[in-house]
Short mmCIF file of C-alpha atoms in Angstrom, two decimals:
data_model
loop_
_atom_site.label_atom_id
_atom_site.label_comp_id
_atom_site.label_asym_id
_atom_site.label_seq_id
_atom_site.Cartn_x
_atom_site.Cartn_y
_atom_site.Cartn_z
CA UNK Y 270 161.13 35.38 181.54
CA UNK Y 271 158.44 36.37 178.95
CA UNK Y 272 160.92 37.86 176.52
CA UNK Y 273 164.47 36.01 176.79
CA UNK Y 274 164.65 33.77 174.08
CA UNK Y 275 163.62 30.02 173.95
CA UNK Y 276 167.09 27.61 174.37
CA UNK Y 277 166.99 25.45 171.64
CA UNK Y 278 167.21 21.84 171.79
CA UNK Y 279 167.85 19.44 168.93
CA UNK Y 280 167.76 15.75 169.60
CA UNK Y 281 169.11 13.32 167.41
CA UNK Y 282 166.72 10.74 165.64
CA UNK Y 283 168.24 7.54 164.05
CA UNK Y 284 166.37 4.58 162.13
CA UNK Y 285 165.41 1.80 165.22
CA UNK Y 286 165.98 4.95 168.06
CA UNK Y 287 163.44 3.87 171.05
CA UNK Y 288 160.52 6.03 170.72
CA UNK Y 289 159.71 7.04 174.78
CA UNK Y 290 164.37 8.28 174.86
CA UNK Y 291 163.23 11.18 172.59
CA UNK Y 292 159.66 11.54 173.20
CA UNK Y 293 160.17 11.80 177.09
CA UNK Y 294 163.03 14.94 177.19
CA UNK Y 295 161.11 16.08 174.33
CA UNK Y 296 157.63 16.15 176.03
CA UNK Y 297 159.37 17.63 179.20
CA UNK Y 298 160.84 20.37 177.25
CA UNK Y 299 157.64 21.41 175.68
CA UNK Y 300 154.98 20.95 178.58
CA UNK Y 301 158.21 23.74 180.17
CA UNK Y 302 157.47 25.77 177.87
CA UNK Y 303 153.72 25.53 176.99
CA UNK Y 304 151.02 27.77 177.88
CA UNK Y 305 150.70 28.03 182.13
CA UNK Y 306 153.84 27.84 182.50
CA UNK Y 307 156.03 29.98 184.97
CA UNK Y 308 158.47 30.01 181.50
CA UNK Y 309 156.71 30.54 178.78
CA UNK Y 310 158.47 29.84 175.32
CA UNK Y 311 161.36 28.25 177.48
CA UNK Y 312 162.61 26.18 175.13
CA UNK Y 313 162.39 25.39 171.42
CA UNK Y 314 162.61 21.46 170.37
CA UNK Y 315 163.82 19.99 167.44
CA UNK Y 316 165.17 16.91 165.75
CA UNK Y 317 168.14 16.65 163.97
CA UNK Y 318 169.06 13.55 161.75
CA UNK Y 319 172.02 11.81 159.23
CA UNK Y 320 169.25 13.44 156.19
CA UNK Y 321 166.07 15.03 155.85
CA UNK Y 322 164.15 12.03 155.34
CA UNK Y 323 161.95 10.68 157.86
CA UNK Y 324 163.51 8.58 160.37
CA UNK Y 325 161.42 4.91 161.35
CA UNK Y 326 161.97 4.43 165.04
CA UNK Y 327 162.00 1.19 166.67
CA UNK Y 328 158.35 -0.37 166.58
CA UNK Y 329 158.12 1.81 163.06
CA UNK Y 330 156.84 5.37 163.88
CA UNK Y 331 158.16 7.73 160.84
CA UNK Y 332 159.40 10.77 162.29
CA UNK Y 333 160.63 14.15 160.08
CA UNK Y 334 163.57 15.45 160.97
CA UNK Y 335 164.29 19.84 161.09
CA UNK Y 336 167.51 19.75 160.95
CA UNK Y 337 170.90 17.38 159.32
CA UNK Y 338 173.94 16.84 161.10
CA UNK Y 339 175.61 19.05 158.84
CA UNK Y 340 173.53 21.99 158.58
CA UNK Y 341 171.39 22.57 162.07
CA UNK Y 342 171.57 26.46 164.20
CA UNK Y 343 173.57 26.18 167.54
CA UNK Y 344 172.28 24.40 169.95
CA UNK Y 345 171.91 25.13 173.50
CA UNK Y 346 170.97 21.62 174.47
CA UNK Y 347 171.37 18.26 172.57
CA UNK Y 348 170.17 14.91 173.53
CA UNK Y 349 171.11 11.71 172.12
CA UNK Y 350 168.65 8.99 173.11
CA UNK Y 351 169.40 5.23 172.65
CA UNK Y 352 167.67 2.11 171.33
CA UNK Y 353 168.68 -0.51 168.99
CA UNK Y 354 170.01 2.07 166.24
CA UNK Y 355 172.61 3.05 168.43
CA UNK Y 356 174.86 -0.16 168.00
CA UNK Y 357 174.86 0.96 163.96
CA UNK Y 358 175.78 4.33 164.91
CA UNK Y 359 178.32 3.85 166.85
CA UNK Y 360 180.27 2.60 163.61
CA UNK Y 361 179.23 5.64 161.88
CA UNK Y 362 181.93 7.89 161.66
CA UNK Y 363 179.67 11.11 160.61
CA UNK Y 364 177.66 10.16 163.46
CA UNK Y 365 180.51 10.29 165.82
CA UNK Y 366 182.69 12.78 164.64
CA UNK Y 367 179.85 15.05 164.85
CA UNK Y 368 178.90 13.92 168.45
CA UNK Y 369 182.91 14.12 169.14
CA UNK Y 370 182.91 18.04 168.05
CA UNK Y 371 179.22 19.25 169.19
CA UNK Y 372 179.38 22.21 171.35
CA UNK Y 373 176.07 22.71 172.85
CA UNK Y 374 176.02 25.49 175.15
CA UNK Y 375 174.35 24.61 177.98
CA UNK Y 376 174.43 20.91 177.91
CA UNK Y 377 174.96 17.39 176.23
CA UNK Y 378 172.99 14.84 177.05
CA UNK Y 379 172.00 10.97 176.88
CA UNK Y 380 169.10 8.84 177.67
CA UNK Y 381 169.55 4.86 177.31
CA UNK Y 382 172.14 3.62 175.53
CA UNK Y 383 172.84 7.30 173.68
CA UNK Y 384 175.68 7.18 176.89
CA UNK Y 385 177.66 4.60 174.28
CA UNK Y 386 177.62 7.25 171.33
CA UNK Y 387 178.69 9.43 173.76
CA UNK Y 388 181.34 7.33 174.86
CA UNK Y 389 182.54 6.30 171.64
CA UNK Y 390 183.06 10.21 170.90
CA UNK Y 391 185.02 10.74 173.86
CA UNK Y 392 182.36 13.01 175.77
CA UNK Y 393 182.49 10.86 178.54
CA UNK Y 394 186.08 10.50 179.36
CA UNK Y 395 187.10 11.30 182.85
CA UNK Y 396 183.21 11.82 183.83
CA UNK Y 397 180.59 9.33 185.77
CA UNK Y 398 177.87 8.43 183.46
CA UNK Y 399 174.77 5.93 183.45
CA UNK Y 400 173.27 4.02 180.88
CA UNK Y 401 170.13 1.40 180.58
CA UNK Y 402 170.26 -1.40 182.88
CA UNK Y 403 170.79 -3.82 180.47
CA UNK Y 404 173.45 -1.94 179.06
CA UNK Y 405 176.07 -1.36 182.18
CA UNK Y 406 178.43 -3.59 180.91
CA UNK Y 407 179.01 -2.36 177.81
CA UNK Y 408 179.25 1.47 178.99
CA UNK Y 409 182.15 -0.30 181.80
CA UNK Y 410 184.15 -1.50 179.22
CA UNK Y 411 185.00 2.56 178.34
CA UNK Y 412 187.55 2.51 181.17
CA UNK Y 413 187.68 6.24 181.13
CA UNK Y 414 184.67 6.22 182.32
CA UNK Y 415 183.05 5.47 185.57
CA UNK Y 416 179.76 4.03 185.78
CA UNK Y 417 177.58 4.78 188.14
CA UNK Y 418 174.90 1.71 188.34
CA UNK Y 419 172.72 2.79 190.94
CA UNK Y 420 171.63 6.11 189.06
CA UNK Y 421 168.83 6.95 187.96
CA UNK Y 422 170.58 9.60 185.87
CA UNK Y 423 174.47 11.45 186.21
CA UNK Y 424 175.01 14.83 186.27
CA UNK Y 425 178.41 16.25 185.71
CA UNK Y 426 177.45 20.08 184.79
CA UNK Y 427 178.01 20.16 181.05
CA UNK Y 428 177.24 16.42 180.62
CA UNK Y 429 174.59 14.38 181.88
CA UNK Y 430 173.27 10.89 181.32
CA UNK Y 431 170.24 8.98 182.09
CA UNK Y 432 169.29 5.32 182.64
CA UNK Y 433 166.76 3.27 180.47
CA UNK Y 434 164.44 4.83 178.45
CA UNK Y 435 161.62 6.53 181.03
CA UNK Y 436 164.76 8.07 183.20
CA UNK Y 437 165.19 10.56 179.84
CA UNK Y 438 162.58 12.11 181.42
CA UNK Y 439 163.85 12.72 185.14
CA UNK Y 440 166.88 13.65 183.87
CA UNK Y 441 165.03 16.22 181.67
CA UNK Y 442 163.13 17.02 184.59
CA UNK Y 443 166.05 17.69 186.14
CA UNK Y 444 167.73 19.61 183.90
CA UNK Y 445 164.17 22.18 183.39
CA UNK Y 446 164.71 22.69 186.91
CA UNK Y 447 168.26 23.65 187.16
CA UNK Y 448 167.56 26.19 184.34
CA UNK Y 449 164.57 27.53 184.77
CA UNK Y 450 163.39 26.75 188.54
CA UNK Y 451 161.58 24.56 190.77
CA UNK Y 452 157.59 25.82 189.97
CA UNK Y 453 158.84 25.32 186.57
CA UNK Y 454 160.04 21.47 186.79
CA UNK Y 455 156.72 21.32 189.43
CA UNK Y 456 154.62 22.48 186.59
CA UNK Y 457 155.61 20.12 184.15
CA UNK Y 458 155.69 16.74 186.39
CA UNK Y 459 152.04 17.85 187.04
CA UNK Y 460 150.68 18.59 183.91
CA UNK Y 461 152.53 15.46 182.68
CA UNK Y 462 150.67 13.56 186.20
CA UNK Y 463 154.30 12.27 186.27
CA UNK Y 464 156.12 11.02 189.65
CA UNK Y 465 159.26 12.08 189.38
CA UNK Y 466 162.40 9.93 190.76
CA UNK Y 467 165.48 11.57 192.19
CA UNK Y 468 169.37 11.38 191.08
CA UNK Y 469 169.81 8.25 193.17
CA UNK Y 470 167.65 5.77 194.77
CA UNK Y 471 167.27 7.00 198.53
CA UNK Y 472 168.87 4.72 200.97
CA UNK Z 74 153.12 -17.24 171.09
CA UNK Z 75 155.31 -16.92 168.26
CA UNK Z 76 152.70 -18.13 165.44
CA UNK Z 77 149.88 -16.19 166.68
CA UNK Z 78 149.04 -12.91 164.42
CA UNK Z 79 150.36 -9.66 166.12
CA UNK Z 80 147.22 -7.51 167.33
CA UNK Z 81 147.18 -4.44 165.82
CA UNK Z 82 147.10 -0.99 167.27
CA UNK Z 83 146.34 2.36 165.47
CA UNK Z 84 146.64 5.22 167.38
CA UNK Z 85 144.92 8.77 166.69
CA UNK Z 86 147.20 11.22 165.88
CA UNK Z 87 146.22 15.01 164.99
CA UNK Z 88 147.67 18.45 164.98
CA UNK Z 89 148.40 19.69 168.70
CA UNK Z 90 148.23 15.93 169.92
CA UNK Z 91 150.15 15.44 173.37
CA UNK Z 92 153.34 13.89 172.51
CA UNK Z 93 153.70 11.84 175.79
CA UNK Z 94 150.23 10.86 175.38
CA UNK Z 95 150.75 8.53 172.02
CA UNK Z 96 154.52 8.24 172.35
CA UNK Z 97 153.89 6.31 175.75
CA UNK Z 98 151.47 3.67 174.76
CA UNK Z 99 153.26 3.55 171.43
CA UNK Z 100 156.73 2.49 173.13
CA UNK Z 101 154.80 -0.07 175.47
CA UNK Z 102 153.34 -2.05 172.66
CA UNK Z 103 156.11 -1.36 170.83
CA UNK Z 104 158.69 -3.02 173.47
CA UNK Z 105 155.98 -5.88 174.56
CA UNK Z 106 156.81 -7.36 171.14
CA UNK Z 107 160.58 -6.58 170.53
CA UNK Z 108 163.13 -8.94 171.01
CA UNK Z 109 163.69 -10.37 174.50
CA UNK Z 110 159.53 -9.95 175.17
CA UNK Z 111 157.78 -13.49 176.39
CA UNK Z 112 155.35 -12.67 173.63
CA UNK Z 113 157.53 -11.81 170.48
CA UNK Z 114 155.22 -9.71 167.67
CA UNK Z 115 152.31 -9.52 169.75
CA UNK Z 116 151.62 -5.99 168.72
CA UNK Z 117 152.26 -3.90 165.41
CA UNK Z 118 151.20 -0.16 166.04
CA UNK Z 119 150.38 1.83 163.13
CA UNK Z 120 149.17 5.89 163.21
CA UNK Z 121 146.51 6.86 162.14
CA UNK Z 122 145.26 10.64 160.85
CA UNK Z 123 142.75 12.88 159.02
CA UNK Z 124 144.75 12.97 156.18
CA UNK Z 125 148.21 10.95 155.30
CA UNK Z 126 150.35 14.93 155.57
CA UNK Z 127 152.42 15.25 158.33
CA UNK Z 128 151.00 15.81 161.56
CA UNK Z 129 152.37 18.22 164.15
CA UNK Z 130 152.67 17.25 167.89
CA UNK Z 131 152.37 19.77 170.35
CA UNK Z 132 155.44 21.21 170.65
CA UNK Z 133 156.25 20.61 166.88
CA UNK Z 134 156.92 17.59 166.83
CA UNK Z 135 156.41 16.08 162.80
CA UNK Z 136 154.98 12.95 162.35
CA UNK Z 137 153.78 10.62 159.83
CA UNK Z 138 150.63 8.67 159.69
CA UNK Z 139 150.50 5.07 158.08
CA UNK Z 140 146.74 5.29 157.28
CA UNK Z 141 143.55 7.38 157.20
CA UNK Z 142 140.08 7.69 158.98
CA UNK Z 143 138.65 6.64 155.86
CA UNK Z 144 141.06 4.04 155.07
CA UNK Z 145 142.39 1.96 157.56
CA UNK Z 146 142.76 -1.51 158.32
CA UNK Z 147 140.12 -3.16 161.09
CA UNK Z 148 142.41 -2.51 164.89
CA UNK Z 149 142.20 -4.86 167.90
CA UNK Z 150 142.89 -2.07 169.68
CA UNK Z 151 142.24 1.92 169.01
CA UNK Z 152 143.97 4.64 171.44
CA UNK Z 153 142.67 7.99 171.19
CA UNK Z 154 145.58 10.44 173.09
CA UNK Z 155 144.68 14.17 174.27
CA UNK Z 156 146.71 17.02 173.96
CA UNK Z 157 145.35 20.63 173.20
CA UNK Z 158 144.00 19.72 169.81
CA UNK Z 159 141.29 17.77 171.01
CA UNK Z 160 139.45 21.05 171.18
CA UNK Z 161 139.31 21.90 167.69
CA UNK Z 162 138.61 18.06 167.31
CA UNK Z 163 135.59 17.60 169.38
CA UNK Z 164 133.93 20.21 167.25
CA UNK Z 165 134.94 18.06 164.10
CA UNK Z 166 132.11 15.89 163.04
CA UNK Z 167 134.26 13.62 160.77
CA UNK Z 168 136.76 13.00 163.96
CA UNK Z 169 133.89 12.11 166.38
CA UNK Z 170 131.59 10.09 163.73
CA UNK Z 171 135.33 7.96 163.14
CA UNK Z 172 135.33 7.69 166.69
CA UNK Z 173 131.23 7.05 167.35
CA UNK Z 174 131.65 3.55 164.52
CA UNK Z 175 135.40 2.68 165.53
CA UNK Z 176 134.73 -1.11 166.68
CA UNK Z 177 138.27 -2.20 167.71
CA UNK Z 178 137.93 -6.02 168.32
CA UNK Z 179 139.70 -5.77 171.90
CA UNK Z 180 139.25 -2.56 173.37
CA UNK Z 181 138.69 1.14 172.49
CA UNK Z 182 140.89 3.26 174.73
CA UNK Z 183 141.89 6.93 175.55
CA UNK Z 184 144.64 9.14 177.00
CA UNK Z 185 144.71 12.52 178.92
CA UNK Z 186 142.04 14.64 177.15
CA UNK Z 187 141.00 11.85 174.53
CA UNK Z 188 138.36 11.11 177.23
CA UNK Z 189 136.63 13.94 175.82
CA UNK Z 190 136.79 12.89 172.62
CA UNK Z 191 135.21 9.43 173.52
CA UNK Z 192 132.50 10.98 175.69
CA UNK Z 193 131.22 13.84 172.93
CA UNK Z 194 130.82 10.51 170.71
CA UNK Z 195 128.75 8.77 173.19
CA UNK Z 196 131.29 6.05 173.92
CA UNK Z 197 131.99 6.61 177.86
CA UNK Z 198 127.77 6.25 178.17
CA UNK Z 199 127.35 4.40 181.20
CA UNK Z 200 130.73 4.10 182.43
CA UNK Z 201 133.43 4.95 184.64
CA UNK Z 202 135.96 6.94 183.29
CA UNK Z 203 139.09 9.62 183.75
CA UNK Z 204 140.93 12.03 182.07
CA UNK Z 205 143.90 14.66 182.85
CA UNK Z 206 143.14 15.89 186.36
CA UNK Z 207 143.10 19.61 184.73
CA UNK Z 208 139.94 18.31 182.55
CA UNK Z 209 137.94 16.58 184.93
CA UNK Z 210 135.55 19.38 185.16
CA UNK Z 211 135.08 19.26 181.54
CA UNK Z 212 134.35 15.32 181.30
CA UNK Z 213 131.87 15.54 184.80
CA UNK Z 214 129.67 17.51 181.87
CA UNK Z 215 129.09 14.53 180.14
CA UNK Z 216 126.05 13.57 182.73
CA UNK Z 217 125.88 9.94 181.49
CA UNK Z 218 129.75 9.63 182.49
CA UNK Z 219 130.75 9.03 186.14
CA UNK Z 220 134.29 10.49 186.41
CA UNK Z 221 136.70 8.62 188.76
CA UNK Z 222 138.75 11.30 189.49
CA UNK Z 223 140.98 9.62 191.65
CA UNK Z 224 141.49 6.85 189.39
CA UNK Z 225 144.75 6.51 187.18
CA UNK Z 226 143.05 4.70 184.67
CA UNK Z 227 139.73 3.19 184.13
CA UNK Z 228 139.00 -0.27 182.90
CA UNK Z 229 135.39 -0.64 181.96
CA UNK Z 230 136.28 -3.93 180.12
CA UNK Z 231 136.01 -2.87 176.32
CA UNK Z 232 136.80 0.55 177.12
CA UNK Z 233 139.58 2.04 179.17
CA UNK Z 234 140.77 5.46 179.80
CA UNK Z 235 143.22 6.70 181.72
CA UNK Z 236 144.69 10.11 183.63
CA UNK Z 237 146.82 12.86 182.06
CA UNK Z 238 149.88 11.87 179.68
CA UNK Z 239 152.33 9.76 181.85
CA UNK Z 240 149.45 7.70 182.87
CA UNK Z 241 148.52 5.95 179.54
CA UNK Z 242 151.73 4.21 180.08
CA UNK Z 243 150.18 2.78 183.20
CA UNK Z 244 147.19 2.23 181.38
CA UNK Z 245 148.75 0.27 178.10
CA UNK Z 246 150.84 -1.72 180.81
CA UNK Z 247 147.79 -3.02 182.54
CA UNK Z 248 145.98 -3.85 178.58
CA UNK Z 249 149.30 -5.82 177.64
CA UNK Z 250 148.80 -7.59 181.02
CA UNK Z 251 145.43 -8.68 180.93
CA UNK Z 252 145.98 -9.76 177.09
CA UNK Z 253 149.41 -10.98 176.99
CA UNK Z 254 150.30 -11.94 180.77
CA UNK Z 255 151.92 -10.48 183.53
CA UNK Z 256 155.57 -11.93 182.49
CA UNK Z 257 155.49 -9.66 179.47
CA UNK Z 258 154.02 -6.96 181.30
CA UNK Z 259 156.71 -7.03 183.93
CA UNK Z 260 159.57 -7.24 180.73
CA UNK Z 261 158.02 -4.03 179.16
CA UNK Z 262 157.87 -2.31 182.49
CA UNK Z 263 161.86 -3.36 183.28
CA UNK Z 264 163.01 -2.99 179.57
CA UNK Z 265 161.44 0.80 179.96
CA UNK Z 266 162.83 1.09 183.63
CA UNK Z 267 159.22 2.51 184.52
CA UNK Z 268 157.99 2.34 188.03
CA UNK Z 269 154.12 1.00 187.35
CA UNK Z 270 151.54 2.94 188.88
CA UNK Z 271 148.34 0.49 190.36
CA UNK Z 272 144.67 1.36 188.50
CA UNK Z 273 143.80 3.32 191.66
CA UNK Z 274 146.02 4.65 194.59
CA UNK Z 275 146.50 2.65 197.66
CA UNK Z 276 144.46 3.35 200.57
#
């Protein structure tokens, strides 16, 4: 593992985005790839943003972005978290034209109410998807999609969504494990002393 | 509620800080006075940092600080997070002097591996107290410090400290319980879709 190279992820930041939807994937994704564990230099994180100015999430943290929309490396991975931003985004053109034609290699993903951008842009047509609790209703009215309530987080290969906010990081969780293994996924949840949920709520 | 002055919160932020470990506490203050919370601008969080240049997270993350050690407004609450720069920081006698004189009016509190931090200033004396399960070797040094090892977070009244990275969520759920009520606690915990973890496990 020592010497493939990392997978990068970018995750978009927007003014008012809900601090834990980033910080939890992005936290998972590093912890993967931190010293101890089984993947070393797994994955390379990075955020990615309308400009290069720093972004104020909701509650006010002031975050720098790497990358813009229009000038960021291929990415193998992208996450688009939610919080209250995302009902200005999803009026921004730029913002979903460039969510419409994103190509990330691996996987494009949503925690929270990033499942609406990604409805908006047409990622989710034809596909079961999840979104925050408070938020099903909205995601329903997308008829081309089919929500899936009860999840904790949807995963339909190539695209996957998560519920509200903390179920980013199951569904990164998740994702660390399909790519790089079980001790990996293990590693993290314990360095993070994180209990991780499953898919779906067991019966 | 509404007319009372929001506590405020500054939380320690330095190169190689845990991202989980301030992002967690940050989003549950941050959502216990958002919109929809029984106790509407109860908290305003601010970072705080050496120096007002970017920090970077573990994982390189870039954030930026609203104050400095030497400059800060008086906090109601201080939260000093781990991560794997608290070991350059523990040898830093500007970081652990801030931290010996820090007199938060409500309570002084730490994260992960910030348990160290608080113990080499002399602030877990006499007390029960955790850290991240990996460092509980490290923080059993500290002979006037009982470690409760089986603990996920410690409250010692003024002072609280908590388990590795997920669990300051656990921990900042229980502070905006005993200061705000359980009715906001409960909205945080469902607006974050977080599964709360008790103080100590059950028997």
């Amino acid at each position: 593992m020592a010497t493939r190279k990392a997978l990068l992820v970018g995750i978009f930041v927007f003014d008012e985005v809900e601090v834990l939807d980033f910080c939890g994937p992005f936290e998972v994704f590093s912890v993967s790839s931190a010293t101890g564990s089984p993947t070393l230099g797994a994955f390379d994180v990075k955020l990615v943003a309308q400009t290069m100015e720093p972004v104020s999430t909701r509650g006010g943290m002031r975050v720098l972005p790497d990358f813009t929309l229009d000038d960021h490396p291929p990415f193998d991975i992208l996450v688009i978290p939610g919080g209250p931003g995302t009902r200005r985004d999803i009026n921004d053109p730029r913002v979903i034209e460039w969510i419409r034609h994103s190509q990330p290699r691996v996987a494009l993903t949503s925690v929270c109410t990033g499942a609406l951008l990604l409805a908006e842009a047409g990622r989710l047509d034809n596909m079961e998807a999840t979104t925050h609790a408070g938020s099903h209703d909205w995601l329903a009215q997308y008829e081309a999609v089919t929500l899936r309530p009860e999840a904790r987080f949807v995963d339909n290969g190539w695209v996957l969504t998560s519920a509200g906010v903390s179920a980013g990081i199951d569904m990164a969780l998740h994702l660390v494990e399909r790519l790089m293994g079980a001790e990996t996924a293990t590693f993290t949840a314990t360095v993070m002393e994180y209990d991780r949920r499953a898919m779906t709520p067991e019966i």
